[in-house]
XYZ file of C-alpha atoms in Angstrom:
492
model
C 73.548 46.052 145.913
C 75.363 45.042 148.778
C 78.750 43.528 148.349
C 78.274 41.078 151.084
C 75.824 39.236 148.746
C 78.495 38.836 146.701
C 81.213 37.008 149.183
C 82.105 33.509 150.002
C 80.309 34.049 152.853
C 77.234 34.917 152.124
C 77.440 31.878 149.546
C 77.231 29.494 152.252
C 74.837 31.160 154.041
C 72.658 30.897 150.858
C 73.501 26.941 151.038
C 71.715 26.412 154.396
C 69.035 28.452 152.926
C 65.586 27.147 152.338
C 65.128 25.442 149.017
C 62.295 26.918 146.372
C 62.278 27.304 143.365
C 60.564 31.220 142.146
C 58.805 32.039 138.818
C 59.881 34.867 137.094
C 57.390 38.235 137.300
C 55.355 39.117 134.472
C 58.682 41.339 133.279
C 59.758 37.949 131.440
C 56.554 36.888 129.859
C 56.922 33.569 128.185
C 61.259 33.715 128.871
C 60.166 32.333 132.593
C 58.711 28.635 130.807
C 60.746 28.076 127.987
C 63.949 26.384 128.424
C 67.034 28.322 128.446
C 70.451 28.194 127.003
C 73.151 27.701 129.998
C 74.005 30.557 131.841
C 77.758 29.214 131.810
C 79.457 26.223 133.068
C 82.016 24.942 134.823
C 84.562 22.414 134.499
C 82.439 22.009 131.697
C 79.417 21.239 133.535
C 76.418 23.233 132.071
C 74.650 26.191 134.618
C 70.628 25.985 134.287
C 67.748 27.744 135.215
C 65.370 25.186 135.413
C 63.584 23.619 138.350
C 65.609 21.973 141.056
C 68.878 23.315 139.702
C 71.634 24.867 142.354
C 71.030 27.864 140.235
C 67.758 27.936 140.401
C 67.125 27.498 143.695
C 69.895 30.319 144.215
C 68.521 33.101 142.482
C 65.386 31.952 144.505
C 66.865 32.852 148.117
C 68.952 36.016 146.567
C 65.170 37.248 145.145
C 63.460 36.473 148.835
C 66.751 38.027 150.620
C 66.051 41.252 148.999
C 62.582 41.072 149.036
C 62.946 40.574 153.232
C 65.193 43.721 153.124
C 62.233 45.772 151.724
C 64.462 46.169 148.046
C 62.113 46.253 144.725
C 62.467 43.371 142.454
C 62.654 44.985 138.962
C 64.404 43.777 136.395
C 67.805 45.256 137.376
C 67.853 44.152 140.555
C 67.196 40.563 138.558
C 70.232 41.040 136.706
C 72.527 41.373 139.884
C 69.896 38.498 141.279
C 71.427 36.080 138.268
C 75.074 36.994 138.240
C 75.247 36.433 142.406
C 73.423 33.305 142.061
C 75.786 32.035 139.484
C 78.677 33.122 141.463
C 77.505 31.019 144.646
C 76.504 28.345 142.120
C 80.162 27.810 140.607
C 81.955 28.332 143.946
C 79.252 25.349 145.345
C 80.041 23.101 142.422
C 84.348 24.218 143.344
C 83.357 22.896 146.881
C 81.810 20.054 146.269
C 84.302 18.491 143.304
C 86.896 19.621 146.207
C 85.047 17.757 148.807
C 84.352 14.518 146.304
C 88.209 14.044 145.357
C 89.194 13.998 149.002
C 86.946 11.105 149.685
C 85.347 12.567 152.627
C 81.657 11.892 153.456
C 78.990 13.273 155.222
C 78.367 11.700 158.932
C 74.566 10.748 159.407
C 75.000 12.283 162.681
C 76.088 15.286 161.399
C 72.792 15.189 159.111
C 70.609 14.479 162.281
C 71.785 16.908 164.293
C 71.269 19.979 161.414
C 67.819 18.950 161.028
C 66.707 18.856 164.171
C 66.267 22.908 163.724
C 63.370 22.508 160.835
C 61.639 20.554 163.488
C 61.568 23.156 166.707
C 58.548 23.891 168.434
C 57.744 27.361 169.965
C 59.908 27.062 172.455
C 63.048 26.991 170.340
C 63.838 23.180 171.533
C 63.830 20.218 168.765
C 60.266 18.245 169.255
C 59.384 14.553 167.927
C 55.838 14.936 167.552
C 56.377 17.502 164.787
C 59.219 15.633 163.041
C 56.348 12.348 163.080
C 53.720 14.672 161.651
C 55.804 15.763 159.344
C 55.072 14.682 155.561
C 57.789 11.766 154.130
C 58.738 13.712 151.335
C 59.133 16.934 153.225
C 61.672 15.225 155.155
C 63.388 13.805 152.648
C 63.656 16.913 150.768
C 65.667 18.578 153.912
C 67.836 15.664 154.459
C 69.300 15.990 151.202
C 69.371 19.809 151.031
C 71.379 19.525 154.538
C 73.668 16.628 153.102
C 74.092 19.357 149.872
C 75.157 22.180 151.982
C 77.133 20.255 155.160
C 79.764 19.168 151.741
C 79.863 22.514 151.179
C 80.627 23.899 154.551
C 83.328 21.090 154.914
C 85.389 22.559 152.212
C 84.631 25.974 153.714
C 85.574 25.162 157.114
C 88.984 23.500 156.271
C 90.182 26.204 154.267
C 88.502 29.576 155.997
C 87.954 28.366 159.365
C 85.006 28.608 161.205
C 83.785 29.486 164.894
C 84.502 26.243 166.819
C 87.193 26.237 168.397
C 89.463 23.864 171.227
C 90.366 25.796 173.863
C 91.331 28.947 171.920
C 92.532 27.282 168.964
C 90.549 27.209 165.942
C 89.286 23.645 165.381
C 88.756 23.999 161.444
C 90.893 26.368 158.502
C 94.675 27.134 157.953
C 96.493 28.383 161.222
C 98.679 31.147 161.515
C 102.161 31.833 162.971
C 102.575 33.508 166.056
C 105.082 35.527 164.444
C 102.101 36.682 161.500
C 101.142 39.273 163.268
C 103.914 41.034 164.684
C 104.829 40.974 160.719
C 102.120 42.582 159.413
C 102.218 45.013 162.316
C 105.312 46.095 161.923
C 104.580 47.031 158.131
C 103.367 50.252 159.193
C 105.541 51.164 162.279
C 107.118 53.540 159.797
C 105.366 56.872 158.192
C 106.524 59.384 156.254
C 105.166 62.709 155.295
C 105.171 64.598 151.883
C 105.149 67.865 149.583
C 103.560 67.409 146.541
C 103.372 69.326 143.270
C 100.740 68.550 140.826
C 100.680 69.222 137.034
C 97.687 68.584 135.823
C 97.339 67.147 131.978
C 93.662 68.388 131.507
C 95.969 71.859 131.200
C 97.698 70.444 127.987
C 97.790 74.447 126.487
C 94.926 75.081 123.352
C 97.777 76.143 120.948
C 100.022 72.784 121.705
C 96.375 70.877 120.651
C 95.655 73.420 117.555
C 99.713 72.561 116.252
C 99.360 68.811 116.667
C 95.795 69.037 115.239
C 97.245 71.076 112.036
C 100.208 68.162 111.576
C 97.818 65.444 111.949
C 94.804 66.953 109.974
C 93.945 63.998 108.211
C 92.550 62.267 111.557
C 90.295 65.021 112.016
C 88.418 65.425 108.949
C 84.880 64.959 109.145
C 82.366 63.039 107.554
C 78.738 63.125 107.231
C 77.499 59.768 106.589
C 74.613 57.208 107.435
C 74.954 53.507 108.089
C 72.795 50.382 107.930
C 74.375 47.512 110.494
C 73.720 44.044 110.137
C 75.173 40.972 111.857
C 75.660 38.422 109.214
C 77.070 38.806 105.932
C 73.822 37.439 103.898
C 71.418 39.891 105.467
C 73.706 42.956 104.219
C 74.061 40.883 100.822
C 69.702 41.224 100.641
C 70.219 44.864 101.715
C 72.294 46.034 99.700
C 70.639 44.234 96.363
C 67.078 46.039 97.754
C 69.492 49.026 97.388
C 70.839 48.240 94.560
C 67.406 47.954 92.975
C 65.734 50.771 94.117
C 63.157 48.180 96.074
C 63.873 50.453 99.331
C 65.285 53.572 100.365
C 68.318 53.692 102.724
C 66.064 55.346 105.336
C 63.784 52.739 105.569
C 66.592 49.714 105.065
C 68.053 51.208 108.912
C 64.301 50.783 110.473
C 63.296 47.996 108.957
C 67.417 45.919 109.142
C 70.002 48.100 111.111
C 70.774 46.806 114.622
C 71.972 50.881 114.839
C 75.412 49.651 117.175
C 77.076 52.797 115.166
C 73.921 55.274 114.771
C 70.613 56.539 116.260
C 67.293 55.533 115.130
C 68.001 58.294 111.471
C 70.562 56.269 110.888
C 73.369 59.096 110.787
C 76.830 58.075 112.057
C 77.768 58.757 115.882
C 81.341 59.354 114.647
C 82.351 61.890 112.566
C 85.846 62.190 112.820
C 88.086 60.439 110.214
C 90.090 58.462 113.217
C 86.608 57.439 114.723
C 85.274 56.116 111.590
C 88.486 54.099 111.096
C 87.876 52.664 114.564
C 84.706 51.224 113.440
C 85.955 49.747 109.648
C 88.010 46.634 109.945
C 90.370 46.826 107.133
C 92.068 49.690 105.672
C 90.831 49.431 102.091
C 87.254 49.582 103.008
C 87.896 52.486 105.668
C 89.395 54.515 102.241
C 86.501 53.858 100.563
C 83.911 54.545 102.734
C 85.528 58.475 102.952
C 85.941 58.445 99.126
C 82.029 58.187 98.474
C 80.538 60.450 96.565
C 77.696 62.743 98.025
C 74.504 60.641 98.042
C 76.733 56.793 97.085
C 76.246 54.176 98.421
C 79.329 51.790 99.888
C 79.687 48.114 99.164
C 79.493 46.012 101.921
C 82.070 46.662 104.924
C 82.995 44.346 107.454
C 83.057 46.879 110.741
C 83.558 45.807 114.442
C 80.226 44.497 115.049
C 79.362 43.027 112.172
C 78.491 44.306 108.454
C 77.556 47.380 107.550
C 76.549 49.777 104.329
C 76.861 53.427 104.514
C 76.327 56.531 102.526
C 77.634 59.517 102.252
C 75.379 62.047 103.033
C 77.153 65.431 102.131
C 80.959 65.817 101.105
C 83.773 65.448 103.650
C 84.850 69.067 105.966
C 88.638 69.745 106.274
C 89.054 70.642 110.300
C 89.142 74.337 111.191
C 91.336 74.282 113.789
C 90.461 77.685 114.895
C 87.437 76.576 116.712
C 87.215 75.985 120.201
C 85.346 72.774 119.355
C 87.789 71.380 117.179
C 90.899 72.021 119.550
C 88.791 70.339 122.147
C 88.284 67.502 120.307
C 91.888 67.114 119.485
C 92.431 67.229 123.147
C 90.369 64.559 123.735
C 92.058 62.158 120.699
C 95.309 63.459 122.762
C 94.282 61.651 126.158
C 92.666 58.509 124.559
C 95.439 57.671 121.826
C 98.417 59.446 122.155
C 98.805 60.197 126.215
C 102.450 60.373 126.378
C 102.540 63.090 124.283
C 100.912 65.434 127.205
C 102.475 63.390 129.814
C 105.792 64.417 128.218
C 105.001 67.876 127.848
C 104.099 68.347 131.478
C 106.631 66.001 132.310
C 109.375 68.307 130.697
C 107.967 71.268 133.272
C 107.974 68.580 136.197
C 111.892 68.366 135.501
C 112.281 71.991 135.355
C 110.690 72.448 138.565
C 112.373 69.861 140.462
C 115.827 71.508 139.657
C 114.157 74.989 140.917
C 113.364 73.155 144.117
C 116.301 72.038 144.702
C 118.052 75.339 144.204
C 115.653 77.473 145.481
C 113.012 75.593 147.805
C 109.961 73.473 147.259
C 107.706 76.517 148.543
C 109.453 79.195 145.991
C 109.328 76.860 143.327
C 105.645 76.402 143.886
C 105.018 79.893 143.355
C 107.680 80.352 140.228
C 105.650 77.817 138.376
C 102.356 78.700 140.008
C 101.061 75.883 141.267
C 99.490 74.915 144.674
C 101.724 72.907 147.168
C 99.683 69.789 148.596
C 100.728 68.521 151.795
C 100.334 65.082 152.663
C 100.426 63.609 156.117
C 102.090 61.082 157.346
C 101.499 57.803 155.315
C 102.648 54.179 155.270
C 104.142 51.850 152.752
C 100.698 50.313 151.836
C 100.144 48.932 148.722
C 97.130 48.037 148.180
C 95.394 50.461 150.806
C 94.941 47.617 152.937
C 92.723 48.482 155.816
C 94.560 46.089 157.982
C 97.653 48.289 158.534
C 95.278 51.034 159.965
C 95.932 53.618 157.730
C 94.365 54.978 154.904
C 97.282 56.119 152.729
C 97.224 59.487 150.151
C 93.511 60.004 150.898
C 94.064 63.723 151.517
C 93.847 64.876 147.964
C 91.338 62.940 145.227
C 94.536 63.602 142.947
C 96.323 61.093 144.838
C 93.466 58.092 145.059
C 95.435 56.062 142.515
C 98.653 55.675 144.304
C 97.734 52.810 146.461
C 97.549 50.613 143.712
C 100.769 52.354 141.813
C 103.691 50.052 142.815
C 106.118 52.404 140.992
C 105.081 55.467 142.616
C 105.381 54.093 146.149
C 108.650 52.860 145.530
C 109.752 55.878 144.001
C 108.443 58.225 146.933
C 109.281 55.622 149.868
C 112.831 55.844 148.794
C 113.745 59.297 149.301
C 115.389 60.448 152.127
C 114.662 63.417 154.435
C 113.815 66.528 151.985
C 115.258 65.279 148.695
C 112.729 65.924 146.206
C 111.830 63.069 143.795
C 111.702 62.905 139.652
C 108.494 63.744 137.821
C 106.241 61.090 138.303
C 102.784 60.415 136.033
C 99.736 59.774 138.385
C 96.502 59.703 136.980
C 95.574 62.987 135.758
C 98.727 64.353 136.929
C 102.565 64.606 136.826
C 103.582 64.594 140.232
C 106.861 65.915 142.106
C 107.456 65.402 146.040
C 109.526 65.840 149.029
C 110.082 63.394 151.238
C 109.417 66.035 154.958
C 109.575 63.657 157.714
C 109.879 59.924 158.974
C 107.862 59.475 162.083
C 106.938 55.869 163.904
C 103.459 54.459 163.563
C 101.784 51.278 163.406
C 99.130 49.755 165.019
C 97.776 49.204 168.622
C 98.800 45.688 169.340
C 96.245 44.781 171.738
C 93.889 46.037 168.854
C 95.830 43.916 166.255
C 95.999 40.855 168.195
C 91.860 40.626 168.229
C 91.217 42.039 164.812
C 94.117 40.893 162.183
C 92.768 36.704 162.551
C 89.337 37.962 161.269
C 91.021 40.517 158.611
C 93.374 37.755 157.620
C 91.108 35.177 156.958
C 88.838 37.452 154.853
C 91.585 38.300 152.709
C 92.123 34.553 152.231
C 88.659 33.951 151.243
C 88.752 36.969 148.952
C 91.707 35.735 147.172
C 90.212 32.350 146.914
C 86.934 34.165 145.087
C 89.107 35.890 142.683
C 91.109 33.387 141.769
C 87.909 30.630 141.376
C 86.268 33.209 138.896
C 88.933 33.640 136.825
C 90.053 30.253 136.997
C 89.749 28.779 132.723
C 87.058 26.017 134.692
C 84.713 29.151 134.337
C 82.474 29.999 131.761
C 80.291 32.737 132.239
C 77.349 33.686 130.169
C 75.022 35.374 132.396
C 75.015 38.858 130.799
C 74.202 37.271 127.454
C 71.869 34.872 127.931
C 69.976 37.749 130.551
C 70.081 40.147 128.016
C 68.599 38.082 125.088
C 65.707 35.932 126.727
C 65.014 38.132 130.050
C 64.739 41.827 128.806
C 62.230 43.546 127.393
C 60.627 40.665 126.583
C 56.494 40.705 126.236
């Protein structure tokens, strides 16, 4: 999916966008005429999917836009259909409350002269005859659709700006300094190139893993257990009393009740690990008692993440053999999800080590004492963010490095060193990182270049902060991948 579908933009091209409304394929079955739950709100004004609706009429001209670009309308590309639709939806209704408080209103001229378009002959030019053969409510219909989406594109205008201009100054949307520019410009006049070490944390050593496993053994006992998942506490209650009384078997109780969030269609228990299985059980007590069951018992009910759930063990608990590849790998892996720092540290510790050699002895020599492969990275400017706009696409030369545009404390850290001094150990991703600040050299961009281009890049930023901040704005409720989900999937 495109992300221009997905942009302010594009939203109010969808507004001047002809108006139908589109049944659902056959995918939704009978979801398509019964009415829905809202798809969200805002400012507590219920989304719908029903005939005539600004949402309905979106996800009409998202379907026929990719339908005209040859794309297959299944039911994923209905999913991204609903939650673009909903997006232009809530920033329409944003507009229009805007528009309303202001106190503005829409010129008839202004409504005239956008409909004359619906009525052009095949020459291109506006022609009476067709607008007087045209059916009444046909013509009402556009008039108010063009009213609809000229409030819209008032809002739009005023704050984004559009094409019409006087003279060369933009008639509509916030203006800029003459001394913008030159600014932003001058934010990447200086570069600076680097020497980087990497110490990479997926080489946390097996024996460091096997020692922490062996202190912390209790996390990694396993368990072999089933479970049966339901989500209210009344259902498990008639569960566990068919249990209880020997009415069903456990095996059949997770085919015929278990919403399986924790197992596969057997029933058995994804996790297996003692820490895992904790994750899943909401209070302590339970969590003991659920690895105290006896081979073949059966648990009381257990409140776990999802709702409630039964389990039984299925054979006794296995203390971890932390000789096994597996097991040490699996440590590893609780090592980087839960307790990072500790392997961040340890590699940190040999980041500090090697700085001090590199100092003493040279960043190239040090490279080789602690055997590890010197990355050189071109010149670069202070561009947080990545922004496109300054013309450079900083620490792109190694994937190792993708994160740091968005790292404010490693580009402060590296963009204050001065000429070969050789920074502390810093954590990037993956990696623990040392560099040398090589050389300073002057950069920028071409101002003839930025002159024409950083308007256009400007204002997109503005309306792309304006999107971000709409949708997360508390106005916003947003129930599209819920109500979807439940009413449009898999449905016969």
């Amino acid at each position: 999916m495109k992300r221009h579908f997905y942009t302010i933009g594009s939203v109010i091209v969808l507004l001047f966008a002809a108006f139908i409304f589109v049944i659902l394929p056959a995918m939704v079955g009978e979801t398509a005429r019964k009415k829905l739950p809202p798809f969200g709100s805002y400012d507590g004004k219920n989304i719908l999917y029903e005939q005539g609706t600004p949402f309905a009429k979106a996800v009409s001209n998202y379907a026929e836009m990719l339908k005209m670009q040859g794309q297959e309308i299944n039911e994923n590309a209905y999913f991204y259909i609903f939650n673009y639709a909903f997006n232009s939806t809530v920033t329409k209704m944003a507009y229009d409350s805007a528009v309303e408080k202001s106190g503005w209103r829409v010129p008839e001229t202004a409504i005239s002269r956008n409909m004359l378009q619906y009525f052009y002959d095949e020459t291109g030019k506006y022609s009476s005859k067709l607008f007087r053969q045209a059916d009444e409510n046909r013509k009402r219909e556009i008039y108010a659709n063009v009213k609809e989406s000229l409030i819209s594109q008032r809002y739009y205008d005023d704050a984004f700006g559009s094409e019409e201009t006087v003279g060369k100054t933009a008639l509509f949307g916030l203006k800029s300094s003459s001394k913008e520019i030159p600014f932003i410009r001058s934010m990447g006049e200086k570069m600076r190139s680097f020497d980087a070490a990497l110490f990479n944390t997926d080489n946390y050593p097996d024996e460091m893993s096997s020692s922490y496993g062996k202190e912390h053994s209790d996390l990694f006992v396993t368990y072999d257990l089933s479970v049966i998942t339901v989500s209210d506490e009344s259902t498990a209650k008639t569960v566990l009393n068919r249990l209880n009384s020997n009415e069903i078997i456990f095996t059949d109780a997770v085919t015929e009740y278990s919403s399986k969030n924790y197992s596969g269609d057997d029933g058995k228990l994804r996790d297996k690990y003692s820490y895992q299985i904790k994750n899943v059980i909401s209070k302590d007590e339970d969590f003991k008692a659920v690895c105290a069951l006896e081979t073949g018992k059966t648990s009381a009910i257990v409140k776990t993440g999802t709702g409630y759930s039964i389990f039984k063990a299925d054979s006794d608990a296995v203390q971890p053999d932390f000789t096994k590849s597996e097991t040490i790998n699996d440590v590893h892996k609780y090592l980087n999800a839960y307790e990072k720092g500790i392997v961040e540290d340890y590699f940190t510790e040999i980041a500090k080590n090697f700085a001090s050699d590199a100092v003493q002895n040279g960043f190239d020599k040090a490279c080789k004492t602690f055997d590890t492969k010197k990355i050189e990275i071109p010149a670069i400017a202070l561009n947080y963010g990545n922004l496109a706009i300054l013309g450079t696409l900083p620490l792109r030369s190694a994937q190792e490095f993708a994160d740091a545009p968005n790292d404010e404390n490693f580009l402060k850290e590296i963009f204050s060193l001065k000429q070969n001094e050789i920074s502390n150990p810093l954590v990037l991703g993956k990696n623990v990182v040392v560099l040398q600040m090589k050389e300073e050299v002057d950069g920028g961009t071409d101002e003839a270049t930025a002159s024409q281009t950083f308007p256009a890049e400007i204002a997109g930023f503005d309306r792309e902060a304006a999107q971000a901040a709409l949708f997360n704005s508390p106005k916003v409720v947003n129930n599209v991948m819920s109500v979807f989900f439940n009413n449009f999937m898999n449905k016969n």
